[in-house]
Coordinates of C-alpha atoms in Angstrom, one line a residue:
X1 CA -19.5 -7.7 -1.6
X2 CA -15.9 -8.5 -2.4
X3 CA -15.7 -11.6 -0.2
X4 CA -18.1 -14.5 -0.7
X5 CA -18.5 -18.0 0.7
X6 CA -18.4 -21.1 -1.6
X7 CA -18.1 -24.9 -1.2
X8 CA -15.3 -27.1 -2.5
X9 CA -13.9 -30.6 -2.2
X10 CA -10.4 -30.5 -0.6
X11 CA -8.1 -33.3 -1.8
X12 CA -5.7 -34.7 0.7
X13 CA -4.2 -37.9 2.0
X14 CA -2.1 -40.4 0.0
X15 CA -2.2 -39.4 -3.7
X16 CA -5.0 -36.9 -2.8
X17 CA -7.3 -39.8 -2.6
X18 CA -9.5 -38.2 0.1
X19 CA -11.8 -35.4 -0.7
X20 CA -13.3 -33.5 2.2
X21 CA -16.2 -31.1 1.7
X22 CA -15.3 -27.6 3.0
X23 CA -16.5 -24.1 2.9
X24 CA -13.9 -21.5 1.8
X25 CA -13.9 -17.7 1.2
X26 CA -13.4 -16.2 -2.2
X27 CA -12.0 -12.8 -2.9
X28 CA -13.3 -11.4 -6.1
X29 CA -14.1 -15.0 -7.1
X30 CA -10.6 -16.3 -6.3
X31 CA -9.7 -18.3 -3.2
X32 CA -8.2 -16.1 -0.5
X33 CA -5.1 -18.1 0.2
X34 CA -4.0 -17.2 3.7
X35 CA -7.6 -17.1 5.0
X36 CA -8.4 -20.5 3.5
X37 CA -5.3 -22.1 5.0
X38 CA -6.8 -21.2 8.3
X39 CA -10.2 -22.6 7.3
X40 CA -8.8 -25.8 5.8
X41 CA -7.0 -26.6 9.1
X42 CA -10.2 -25.8 11.0
X43 CA -12.3 -28.2 8.8
X44 CA -9.9 -31.0 7.9
X45 CA -11.2 -33.4 10.6
X46 CA -14.8 -32.2 10.7
X47 CA -17.6 -34.5 9.8
X48 CA -19.3 -31.7 7.9
X49 CA -18.1 -28.2 6.7
X50 CA -18.2 -25.3 9.0
X51 CA -21.1 -23.0 8.3
X52 CA -21.8 -20.0 10.5
X53 CA -18.2 -19.3 11.5
X54 CA -17.2 -19.1 7.8
X55 CA -20.0 -16.7 7.0
X56 CA -19.1 -14.6 10.1
X57 CA -15.5 -14.4 9.0
X58 CA -16.7 -13.4 5.5
X59 CA -18.8 -10.5 7.0
X60 CA -15.8 -9.3 9.0
X61 CA -13.5 -9.3 5.9
X62 CA -16.1 -7.4 3.9
X63 CA -16.3 -4.8 6.7
X64 CA -12.5 -4.4 6.6
X65 CA -12.7 -4.1 2.8
X66 CA -15.2 -1.1 3.1
X67 CA -12.4 0.6 5.0
X68 CA -9.8 -0.3 2.4
X69 CA -8.1 -2.8 4.8
X70 CA -7.0 -6.4 4.7
X71 CA -7.1 -8.9 7.5
X72 CA -3.5 -8.2 8.6
X73 CA -4.1 -4.5 8.7
X74 CA -6.6 -4.7 11.5
X75 CA -6.0 -3.2 15.0
X76 CA -7.8 -4.0 18.2
X77 CA -9.9 -0.8 18.0
X78 CA -10.9 -1.6 14.4
X79 CA -12.1 -5.0 15.5
X80 CA -13.9 -3.4 18.4
X81 CA -15.5 -0.9 16.0
X82 CA -16.7 -3.8 13.9
X83 CA -18.2 -5.6 16.9
X84 CA -19.8 -2.3 18.3
X85 CA -21.5 -1.6 15.0
X86 CA -22.8 -5.2 14.9
X87 CA -24.0 -5.0 18.5
X88 CA -25.7 -1.6 18.4
X89 CA -26.4 -0.8 14.7
X90 CA -26.2 -4.0 12.8
X91 CA -24.8 -4.3 9.3
X92 CA -26.9 -4.6 6.1
X93 CA -24.8 -7.7 5.0
X94 CA -24.9 -9.4 8.4
X95 CA -28.1 -11.4 8.6
X96 CA -31.2 -9.2 8.3
X97 CA -29.2 -6.1 9.2
X98 CA -30.5 -5.9 12.8
X99 CA -28.3 -5.7 15.8
X100 CA -26.7 -8.9 16.9
X101 CA -27.1 -10.4 20.4
X102 CA -24.4 -10.7 23.0
X103 CA -24.1 -14.4 22.3
X104 CA -23.6 -13.7 18.6
X105 CA -20.9 -11.1 19.4
X106 CA -19.1 -13.8 21.5
X107 CA -19.3 -16.1 18.5
X108 CA -17.8 -13.4 16.2
X109 CA -15.0 -12.8 18.7
X110 CA -14.2 -16.5 18.8
X111 CA -14.1 -16.7 15.0
X112 CA -11.9 -13.6 14.7
X113 CA -9.6 -14.6 17.6
X114 CA -9.0 -18.0 16.0
X115 CA -8.1 -16.3 12.7
X116 CA -5.5 -14.1 14.2
X117 CA -4.1 -16.8 16.4
X118 CA -3.6 -18.8 13.2
X119 CA -2.0 -15.9 11.3
X120 CA 0.3 -15.2 14.3
X121 CA 1.6 -18.7 14.6
X122 CA 2.2 -18.8 10.9
X123 CA 4.5 -15.8 11.2
X124 CA 2.3 -12.9 10.0
X125 CA 3.2 -9.6 11.6
X126 CA 0.1 -8.1 13.0
X127 CA -0.5 -4.7 14.6
X128 CA 1.1 -4.3 18.0
X129 CA -2.3 -3.7 19.7
X130 CA -3.2 -7.3 19.1
X131 CA -0.3 -8.6 21.3
X132 CA 0.7 -8.4 24.9
X133 CA 4.4 -7.9 25.5
X134 CA 4.9 -11.5 26.5
X135 CA 3.1 -12.7 23.4
X136 CA 5.4 -10.6 21.2
X137 CA 8.4 -12.0 23.0
X138 CA 7.1 -15.5 22.4
X139 CA 6.3 -15.0 18.7
X140 CA 9.1 -12.6 17.7
X141 CA 12.1 -13.3 20.0
X142 CA 15.1 -11.0 20.2
X143 CA 17.0 -11.2 16.9
X144 CA 20.2 -11.7 18.9
X145 CA 19.1 -15.1 20.0
X146 CA 20.7 -17.8 17.9
X147 CA 17.7 -20.1 18.1
X148 CA 14.0 -19.6 18.4
X149 CA 12.6 -21.4 21.4
X150 CA 9.8 -23.8 20.5
X151 CA 6.3 -23.4 22.0
X152 CA 3.4 -25.7 22.1
X153 CA -0.1 -24.1 22.0
X154 CA -2.1 -25.3 25.0
X155 CA -5.8 -25.8 25.1
X156 CA -7.5 -22.5 25.8
X157 CA -4.3 -20.5 25.0
X158 CA -4.4 -17.5 22.7
X159 CA -1.7 -15.8 20.7
X160 CA -3.5 -12.5 20.5
X161 CA -5.8 -10.5 22.8
X162 CA -8.8 -10.5 20.5
X163 CA -10.6 -13.1 22.7
X164 CA -10.8 -10.5 25.6
X165 CA -13.1 -8.3 23.6
X166 CA -16.1 -10.4 24.8
X167 CA -15.7 -8.9 28.2
X168 CA -16.2 -5.4 26.8
X169 CA -19.7 -6.3 25.6
X170 CA -20.6 -8.4 28.6
X171 CA -23.7 -7.3 30.6
X172 CA -21.5 -7.7 33.7
X173 CA -19.0 -4.9 33.4
X174 CA -17.1 -5.7 36.6
X175 CA -14.4 -7.8 34.9
X176 CA -12.9 -5.4 32.3
X177 CA -9.7 -6.6 30.6
X178 CA -6.4 -4.8 30.9
X179 CA -6.8 -2.6 27.9
X180 CA -9.6 0.0 28.2
X181 CA -11.6 1.4 25.3
X182 CA -13.2 4.8 25.3
X183 CA -16.8 3.9 24.6
X184 CA -17.9 7.5 24.8
X185 CA -16.2 10.8 25.5
X186 CA -16.6 13.3 28.4
X187 CA -16.9 16.9 27.6
X188 CA -13.3 17.4 28.8
X189 CA -12.1 14.7 26.4
X190 CA -14.0 16.1 23.5
X191 CA -12.4 19.5 23.9
X192 CA -8.9 18.0 24.4
X193 CA -9.0 15.7 21.4
X194 CA -10.5 18.3 19.2
X195 CA -7.7 20.7 20.1
X196 CA -5.1 18.2 19.0
X197 CA -6.6 17.5 15.6
X198 CA -6.0 19.6 12.5
X199 CA -9.0 21.6 11.3
X200 CA -10.1 19.0 8.8
X201 CA -10.1 16.1 11.2
X202 CA -11.5 18.2 14.0
X203 CA -14.6 18.9 11.9
X204 CA -15.0 15.2 11.2
X205 CA -14.5 14.3 14.8
X206 CA -17.0 16.9 16.1
X207 CA -19.5 15.9 13.4
X208 CA -19.6 12.4 14.8
X209 CA -20.0 13.7 18.3
X210 CA -22.7 16.3 17.7
X211 CA -24.8 14.5 15.1
X212 CA -24.2 10.8 15.8
X213 CA -23.0 10.2 12.3
X214 CA -21.0 7.1 11.5
X215 CA -17.5 8.1 10.2
X216 CA -18.4 6.7 6.8
X217 CA -21.4 9.1 6.7
X218 CA -19.4 12.1 7.9
X219 CA -16.8 11.4 5.1
X220 CA -19.6 11.2 2.6
X221 CA -20.7 14.8 3.0
X222 CA -20.5 16.8 -0.2
X223 CA -20.3 20.5 -1.0
X224 CA -24.0 20.4 -2.0
X225 CA -25.1 18.6 1.2
X226 CA -23.4 21.0 3.7
X227 CA -25.7 24.0 4.3
X228 CA -23.8 26.2 6.8
X229 CA -26.3 29.1 6.5
X230 CA -29.0 26.9 8.0
X231 CA -26.6 24.8 10.1
X232 CA -27.6 21.6 8.4
X233 CA -25.6 18.6 6.9
X234 CA -26.9 15.6 5.0
X235 CA -24.6 12.6 4.5
X236 CA -24.9 10.9 1.1
X237 CA -24.1 7.4 2.6
X238 CA -26.0 5.8 5.4
X239 CA -26.3 2.2 6.6
X240 CA -30.0 2.0 5.8
X241 CA -29.8 4.0 2.6
X242 CA -32.1 6.7 4.0
X243 CA -30.8 10.2 3.9
X244 CA -31.2 12.2 7.1
X245 CA -30.5 15.9 7.6
X246 CA -28.9 16.8 10.9
X247 CA -28.4 20.1 12.6
X248 CA -25.0 21.1 13.9
X249 CA -24.3 23.5 16.8
X250 CA -22.9 27.0 16.3
X251 CA -19.4 26.1 17.3
X252 CA -19.2 23.4 14.7
X253 CA -20.7 25.7 12.0
X254 CA -17.8 28.1 12.8
X255 CA -15.2 25.2 12.4
X256 CA -16.8 24.2 9.1
X257 CA -16.6 27.7 7.9
X258 CA -13.0 28.1 8.9
X259 CA -12.2 24.8 7.2
X260 CA -13.8 26.0 3.9
X261 CA -12.0 29.3 4.0
X262 CA -8.6 28.4 5.4
X263 CA -8.1 24.8 4.2
X264 CA -10.4 23.6 1.4
X265 CA -10.3 26.8 -0.7
X266 CA -6.5 26.5 -0.7
X267 CA -6.5 23.0 -2.1
X268 CA -6.5 22.4 -5.9
X269 CA -9.3 19.9 -6.2
X270 CA -12.4 19.1 -8.3
X271 CA -13.8 16.6 -5.8
X272 CA -17.4 17.0 -4.8
X273 CA -16.7 15.7 -1.3
X274 CA -16.6 18.2 1.5
X275 CA -13.6 16.8 3.3
X276 CA -10.5 16.5 1.1
X277 CA -6.8 16.0 1.9
X278 CA -3.9 18.1 0.7
X279 CA -3.7 15.9 -2.4
X280 CA -7.2 17.0 -3.4
X281 CA -8.7 13.5 -2.8
X282 CA -11.5 12.7 -0.4
X283 CA -10.3 12.0 3.2
X284 CA -10.2 8.2 3.8
X285 CA -11.2 6.3 6.9
X286 CA -7.6 5.2 7.4
X287 CA -6.4 8.8 7.4
X288 CA -9.0 9.8 9.9
X289 CA -8.2 6.9 12.2
X290 CA -4.5 7.8 12.0
X291 CA -5.2 11.4 13.0
X292 CA -7.3 10.1 15.9
X293 CA -4.5 7.9 17.1
X294 CA -2.1 10.7 16.9
X295 CA -4.4 12.9 19.0
X296 CA -4.8 10.1 21.6
X297 CA -1.0 10.0 22.1
X298 CA -0.9 13.8 22.5
X299 CA -3.7 14.1 25.0
X300 CA -2.3 11.3 27.1
X301 CA 1.1 13.1 27.3
X302 CA -0.4 16.6 27.8
X303 CA -2.9 15.7 30.5
X304 CA -1.4 12.6 32.0
X305 CA -4.3 10.4 30.8
X306 CA -4.0 6.8 30.1
X307 CA -6.4 6.3 27.2
X308 CA -5.5 3.0 25.6
X309 CA -7.4 3.5 22.4
X310 CA -9.9 5.8 20.7
X311 CA -12.2 3.9 18.3
X312 CA -13.9 5.8 15.6
X313 CA -17.4 4.7 16.7
X314 CA -17.1 6.5 20.1
X315 CA -18.3 9.8 18.7
X316 CA -21.5 8.3 17.6
X317 CA -21.9 6.4 20.9
X318 CA -21.3 9.7 22.8
X319 CA -24.1 11.4 20.9
X320 CA -26.5 8.4 21.5
X321 CA -25.7 8.2 25.2
X322 CA -26.1 12.0 25.7
X323 CA -29.3 12.3 23.8
X324 CA -30.8 9.2 25.5
X325 CA -29.9 10.7 28.9
X326 CA -31.6 14.0 27.8
X327 CA -34.7 12.1 26.6
X328 CA -35.0 10.1 29.8
X329 CA -34.5 13.1 32.0
X330 CA -37.2 15.0 30.2
X331 CA -39.6 12.0 30.5
X332 CA -38.9 11.8 34.3
X333 CA -39.8 15.5 34.6
X334 CA -43.0 14.9 32.6
X335 CA -41.8 17.3 29.8
X336 CA -43.0 16.3 26.3
X337 CA -40.0 15.1 24.2
X338 CA -39.3 12.9 21.2
X339 CA -40.4 9.2 21.3
X340 CA -38.2 6.1 21.1
X341 CA -39.2 5.7 17.5
X342 CA -38.0 9.2 16.8
X343 CA -34.7 8.4 18.5
X344 CA -34.2 5.3 16.4
X345 CA -34.9 7.2 13.2
X346 CA -32.5 9.9 14.3
X347 CA -29.8 7.3 14.9
X348 CA -30.7 5.5 11.7
X349 CA -31.4 2.3 13.6
X350 CA -33.7 -0.4 12.3
X351 CA -34.8 -1.8 15.6
X352 CA -35.8 -0.4 19.0
X353 CA -33.5 -3.1 20.5
X354 CA -30.6 -0.8 19.9
X355 CA -31.9 1.5 22.7
X356 CA -31.1 -1.1 25.3
X357 CA -27.4 -0.5 25.0
X358 CA -27.9 3.0 26.4
X359 CA -30.3 2.2 29.2
X360 CA -28.1 0.5 31.8
X361 CA -28.3 2.7 34.9
X362 CA -24.5 3.2 35.2
X363 CA -24.2 4.3 31.6
X364 CA -27.0 6.8 31.8
X365 CA -25.6 8.3 34.9
X366 CA -22.1 8.5 33.3
X367 CA -23.4 10.0 30.1
X368 CA -25.7 12.7 31.7
X369 CA -23.0 15.4 32.3
X370 CA -21.2 14.8 29.1
X371 CA -22.3 17.5 26.7
X372 CA -23.2 20.3 29.0
X373 CA -22.4 23.0 26.5
X374 CA -24.3 21.1 23.8
X375 CA -27.4 20.9 26.0
X376 CA -27.7 24.7 26.2
X377 CA -29.1 24.8 22.7
X378 CA -30.6 21.3 22.8
X379 CA -34.3 22.1 23.2
X380 CA -34.4 23.9 19.9
X381 CA -32.2 21.2 18.2
X382 CA -34.3 18.3 19.3
X383 CA -37.6 19.9 18.4
X384 CA -36.3 20.7 14.9
X385 CA -34.8 17.3 14.4
X386 CA -38.1 15.6 15.4
X387 CA -39.8 17.5 12.6
X388 CA -37.3 16.4 10.0
X389 CA -37.2 12.7 10.8

């Protein structure tokens, strides 16, 4: 991991005569200046160094680093992606790698919110999605104004909207914040978003929807691990390190074939990765996220929708919600189907606890009609998948 936690004695006071023990974050062995300014202020009057919050912040920074991003590059949907993965899947470098509890997620939100409040008040320009309009006016007033109005931060006040993310993970979903995240897609949304993506990104998007792959796993597909004759794909990167072969439906096989013939074969590249950009290099997470954001804007305009954000984990969540609904429906009818253990293996989960996120009654009812076309071929798919777990 690029970011690590270390201890130090911070000198301050008259002639630096006071040394306060603190925990700081190192980036490649060197103190991360802007992050540690925030941590120093948070610990300067503490009786003992912060512990858990510093490690949680370190985990968050390492997650961003896997995406090729720094702290000031983050958007609300990237932060939400991070929390969703922690809550449902867990991260191998976060504790024991198992899903975190709602209480732990709230603690992460608090830690991340305080970081961005600190960066904002120190004048760092963050992504627009982190601010409300009034917050932006307060932090970045009209340049025509001769003087910037002073502002005193009050107790409980926030300079970004990060703190509201706790409500999206709350068991009580009645109090949803102003912004709305698409946790999973309807069949109509899947078709609309796919239509607005170029062939390369459409294949990546539909791969996450129809197989439940994480985006990192979808991007790790190589020429040798995509078997279109047998409609099978095998990511080379997974969270647990286990390699799983997944079936893909006929319509996605056709898209993959079109991508190979019409796009990839026209690109001069020696890359082993299946998905490459026009420069011949593997498609990056950032490029895919940008394509998804562009599609969001287009579908909102075309259909009059008001989707506030599309986070990259929603495809995987859609697959999990749909297949869980199918499993529970079969069980209610007394029809033999795959077990909960099979389900967890299919989703590359370490713990059965991850299932609970798809068992709330309102979610199951919402998810049931999602992938109607997908279910037409689902009996054969699930029986085959169960045999390859």
